[in-house]
């Protein structure tokens, strides 16, 4: 079941979530409280203050990426690791070299770090929005002139970058993508109440996470402004 708690900031939504966690926990139902990365420590402190020292017996506070770590630990996906910023730049440079002969707008791409960082940031955003290279390719016909050529080049670069993330038998993809693939398999949310609190909006990855939680968890509660 999905329940949505809506209201302005500081109107008690988070407090209601903590009340529900305590009530359900004392009745025997464990809870999973998902919050944004920057709010995880504060939310954990609030949970302990509200529910007391027994809170850890029936509830845990995680960001989506921390949840990914727990799930991958269960399913064996941590061994592949993830790339740091330098690794992503190197991988992007290799992807550019692979497709440079087919590029037009970026036929002579800069090898300087700022340009590569912009491309990595764009690819990270496309991944978070669950946009595929073929989605970009499908948009080319609707664009004219330089815009179409630029999107075509970006589609080629993005495709090569994604391929590099999984080359050599190692899966270096974003942890959120791995989480979405393995959450159901892990059974981590099964039998728990799931709460998503403190998010200003949900990107495509996070919306897919909610879809999976609706199938796996006992109940799902989302707070929204």
Short mmCIF file of C-alpha atoms in Angstrom, two decimals:
data_model
loop_
_atom_site.label_atom_id
_atom_site.label_comp_id
_atom_site.label_asym_id
_atom_site.label_seq_id
_atom_site.Cartn_x
_atom_site.Cartn_y
_atom_site.Cartn_z
CA UNK A 1 0.00 0.00 0.00
CA UNK A 2 1.23 3.51 -0.83
CA UNK A 3 0.49 6.40 1.51
CA UNK A 4 1.50 9.99 0.73
CA UNK A 5 1.86 12.56 3.51
CA UNK A 6 1.69 16.08 2.05
CA UNK A 7 2.21 19.44 3.71
CA UNK A 8 4.39 22.49 3.93
CA UNK A 9 7.84 22.37 5.51
CA UNK A 10 7.92 21.97 9.30
CA UNK A 11 4.30 20.85 9.58
CA UNK A 12 5.01 17.50 11.23
CA UNK A 13 5.41 15.06 8.34
CA UNK A 14 8.73 13.68 9.60
CA UNK A 15 7.35 13.47 13.13
CA UNK A 16 4.41 11.45 11.91
CA UNK A 17 6.79 9.09 10.11
CA UNK A 18 8.75 8.53 13.34
CA UNK A 19 5.52 7.90 15.26
CA UNK A 20 4.51 5.31 12.68
CA UNK A 21 7.93 3.64 12.81
CA UNK A 22 7.72 3.36 16.60
CA UNK A 23 4.15 2.06 16.59
CA UNK A 24 4.83 -0.51 13.89
CA UNK A 25 8.17 -1.52 15.39
CA UNK A 26 6.67 -2.19 18.80
CA UNK A 27 4.01 -4.29 17.04
CA UNK A 28 6.71 -6.38 15.37
CA UNK A 29 7.05 -4.81 11.90
CA UNK A 30 10.57 -3.56 11.01
CA UNK A 31 11.01 -0.30 9.10
CA UNK A 32 13.37 1.12 6.53
CA UNK A 33 13.65 4.93 6.52
CA UNK A 34 15.16 6.31 3.30
CA UNK A 35 16.38 9.91 3.29
CA UNK A 36 18.65 12.03 1.05
CA UNK A 37 22.39 11.47 1.40
CA UNK A 38 23.04 14.75 3.23
CA UNK A 39 20.28 14.08 5.79
CA UNK A 40 21.09 10.51 6.81
CA UNK A 41 23.09 11.34 9.97
CA UNK A 42 20.56 13.85 11.29
CA UNK A 43 17.66 11.49 10.52
CA UNK A 44 19.41 8.68 12.40
CA UNK A 45 19.87 10.96 15.42
CA UNK A 46 16.20 11.96 15.30
CA UNK A 47 15.12 8.32 15.13
CA UNK A 48 17.19 7.47 18.21
CA UNK A 49 15.88 10.50 20.12
CA UNK A 50 12.26 9.71 19.30
CA UNK A 51 12.25 5.92 19.56
CA UNK A 52 14.87 5.47 22.27
CA UNK A 53 17.76 3.02 22.52
CA UNK A 54 15.66 0.15 21.17
CA UNK A 55 15.19 1.86 17.77
CA UNK A 56 17.97 -0.14 16.10
CA UNK A 57 16.08 -3.38 16.80
CA UNK A 58 13.31 -2.55 14.37
CA UNK A 59 14.39 0.39 12.19
CA UNK A 60 17.34 1.65 10.17
CA UNK A 61 18.05 4.91 8.37
CA UNK A 62 19.70 4.74 4.95
CA UNK A 63 20.20 6.91 1.90
CA UNK A 64 19.45 5.18 -1.42
CA UNK A 65 23.17 4.73 -2.04
CA UNK A 66 23.74 3.24 1.42
CA UNK A 67 20.83 0.92 0.71
CA UNK A 68 22.60 -0.04 -2.51
CA UNK A 69 25.68 -0.97 -0.48
CA UNK A 70 23.64 -3.23 1.83
CA UNK A 71 21.89 -4.91 -1.09
CA UNK A 72 25.09 -5.44 -3.08
CA UNK A 73 26.75 -6.86 0.01
CA UNK A 74 24.02 -9.51 0.08
CA UNK A 75 24.04 -10.25 -3.63
CA UNK A 76 27.79 -10.17 -4.27
CA UNK A 77 27.94 -6.95 -6.27
CA UNK A 78 30.40 -5.04 -4.07
CA UNK A 79 33.44 -6.78 -5.55
CA UNK A 80 33.16 -4.79 -8.80
CA UNK A 81 33.54 -1.51 -6.94
CA UNK A 82 32.74 1.95 -8.29
CA UNK A 83 34.80 4.58 -10.06
CA UNK A 84 36.04 7.76 -8.41
CA UNK A 85 36.10 11.08 -10.29
CA UNK A 86 39.53 10.39 -11.79
CA UNK A 87 38.49 6.95 -12.99
CA UNK A 88 35.42 8.39 -14.69
CA UNK A 89 37.56 11.00 -16.49
CA UNK A 90 39.92 8.32 -17.75
CA UNK A 91 37.04 6.15 -18.90
CA UNK A 92 35.45 9.11 -20.71
CA UNK A 93 38.71 9.88 -22.49
CA UNK A 94 38.91 6.27 -23.68
CA UNK A 95 35.27 6.38 -24.83
CA UNK A 96 35.94 9.56 -26.84
CA UNK A 97 38.96 8.02 -28.53
CA UNK A 98 36.87 5.01 -29.48
CA UNK A 99 34.22 7.00 -31.39
CA UNK A 100 36.15 10.09 -32.48
CA UNK A 101 36.17 9.08 -36.17
CA UNK A 102 32.34 9.06 -36.24
CA UNK A 103 31.88 12.44 -34.52
CA UNK A 104 31.05 15.72 -36.25
CA UNK A 105 30.48 18.50 -33.70
CA UNK A 106 33.03 16.92 -31.36
CA UNK A 107 35.32 15.69 -34.14
CA UNK A 108 38.26 17.28 -32.33
CA UNK A 109 37.25 16.86 -28.70
CA UNK A 110 39.28 18.58 -26.03
CA UNK A 111 41.25 16.28 -23.76
CA UNK A 112 41.32 18.82 -20.97
CA UNK A 113 39.78 17.83 -17.65
CA UNK A 114 37.02 20.53 -17.56
CA UNK A 115 35.55 19.33 -20.88
CA UNK A 116 35.73 15.68 -19.83
CA UNK A 117 34.13 16.58 -16.48
CA UNK A 118 31.21 18.21 -18.30
CA UNK A 119 30.69 15.06 -20.38
CA UNK A 120 30.91 12.83 -17.29
CA UNK A 121 28.41 15.07 -15.47
CA UNK A 122 26.04 14.88 -18.45
CA UNK A 123 26.30 11.09 -18.61
CA UNK A 124 25.72 10.83 -14.85
CA UNK A 125 22.56 12.90 -15.24
CA UNK A 126 21.36 10.77 -18.16
CA UNK A 127 21.95 7.64 -16.07
CA UNK A 128 20.01 9.10 -13.12
CA UNK A 129 17.14 9.93 -15.49
CA UNK A 130 17.34 6.41 -16.99
CA UNK A 131 17.83 7.80 -20.49
CA UNK A 132 19.34 5.29 -22.90
CA UNK A 133 21.60 6.07 -25.89
CA UNK A 134 18.82 4.92 -28.23
CA UNK A 135 16.49 7.48 -26.60
CA UNK A 136 18.89 10.21 -27.66
CA UNK A 137 19.18 8.68 -31.11
CA UNK A 138 15.40 8.67 -31.46
CA UNK A 139 15.29 12.42 -30.79
CA UNK A 140 17.68 13.35 -33.60
CA UNK A 141 15.04 13.44 -36.36
CA UNK A 142 13.04 16.02 -34.40
CA UNK A 143 16.02 18.39 -34.23
CA UNK A 144 17.50 20.53 -36.97
CA UNK A 145 21.00 21.59 -37.88
CA UNK A 146 23.68 21.76 -35.20
CA UNK A 147 21.36 20.61 -32.42
CA UNK A 148 20.71 17.31 -34.17
CA UNK A 149 24.39 16.77 -34.88
CA UNK A 150 25.29 17.53 -31.27
CA UNK A 151 22.74 15.06 -29.91
CA UNK A 152 23.97 12.43 -32.39
CA UNK A 153 27.55 12.87 -31.17
CA UNK A 154 26.46 12.75 -27.53
CA UNK A 155 24.53 9.55 -28.19
CA UNK A 156 27.68 7.92 -29.60
CA UNK A 157 29.85 9.15 -26.72
CA UNK A 158 27.28 8.09 -24.11
CA UNK A 159 26.96 4.63 -25.64
CA UNK A 160 30.74 4.15 -25.67
CA UNK A 161 31.00 5.36 -22.08
CA UNK A 162 28.33 2.92 -20.87
CA UNK A 163 30.08 0.08 -22.69
CA UNK A 164 33.35 1.00 -20.99
CA UNK A 165 31.63 0.88 -17.59
CA UNK A 166 30.98 -2.83 -18.12
CA UNK A 167 34.08 -3.82 -20.09
CA UNK A 168 36.55 -6.49 -19.07
CA UNK A 169 34.00 -8.50 -17.14
CA UNK A 170 33.71 -5.81 -14.43
CA UNK A 171 30.49 -3.93 -13.73
CA UNK A 172 31.47 -0.34 -12.86
CA UNK A 173 27.99 1.09 -13.37
CA UNK A 174 26.34 3.50 -10.97
CA UNK A 175 25.37 1.84 -7.67
CA UNK A 176 21.77 2.96 -8.05
CA UNK A 177 21.43 1.03 -11.31
CA UNK A 178 22.79 -2.08 -9.58
CA UNK A 179 20.40 -1.52 -6.66
CA UNK A 180 17.39 -1.42 -8.97
CA UNK A 181 18.46 -4.70 -10.57
CA UNK A 182 19.13 -6.55 -7.32
CA UNK A 183 16.80 -5.18 -4.65
CA UNK A 184 14.03 -7.71 -5.30
CA UNK A 185 16.54 -10.56 -5.52
CA UNK A 186 18.10 -9.59 -2.19
CA UNK A 187 14.80 -9.60 -0.29
CA UNK A 188 16.15 -6.68 1.78
CA UNK A 189 12.85 -4.77 1.86
CA UNK A 190 10.60 -7.81 2.16
CA UNK A 191 8.35 -7.73 5.23
CA UNK A 192 9.36 -4.17 6.14
CA UNK A 193 7.56 -0.85 6.06
CA UNK A 194 9.44 1.60 3.82
CA UNK A 195 9.40 5.37 4.38
CA UNK A 196 10.88 8.00 2.05
CA UNK A 197 11.24 11.33 3.83
CA UNK A 198 12.99 14.62 3.07
CA UNK A 199 13.21 14.37 -0.73
CA UNK A 200 12.45 17.57 -2.67
CA UNK A 201 11.78 15.49 -5.80
CA UNK A 202 12.47 12.01 -7.16
CA UNK A 203 14.57 11.38 -10.25
CA UNK A 204 13.86 8.43 -12.54
CA UNK A 205 16.08 6.04 -10.59
CA UNK A 206 14.35 6.94 -7.33
CA UNK A 207 10.90 6.60 -8.87
CA UNK A 208 11.85 3.11 -10.06
CA UNK A 209 13.08 2.36 -6.54
CA UNK A 210 9.63 3.29 -5.21
CA UNK A 211 8.00 0.98 -7.77
CA UNK A 212 10.13 -1.93 -6.56
CA UNK A 213 9.45 -1.11 -2.90
CA UNK A 214 5.71 -1.15 -3.63
CA UNK A 215 6.10 -4.75 -4.77
CA UNK A 216 8.52 -5.85 -2.05
CA UNK A 217 7.70 -3.96 1.15
CA UNK A 218 4.66 -4.32 3.41
CA UNK A 219 3.76 -0.63 3.11
CA UNK A 220 5.37 2.41 1.51
CA UNK A 221 4.96 5.94 2.88
CA UNK A 222 6.26 9.01 1.03
CA UNK A 223 6.36 12.57 2.37
CA UNK A 224 5.98 15.42 -0.12
CA UNK A 225 5.93 19.18 0.10
#
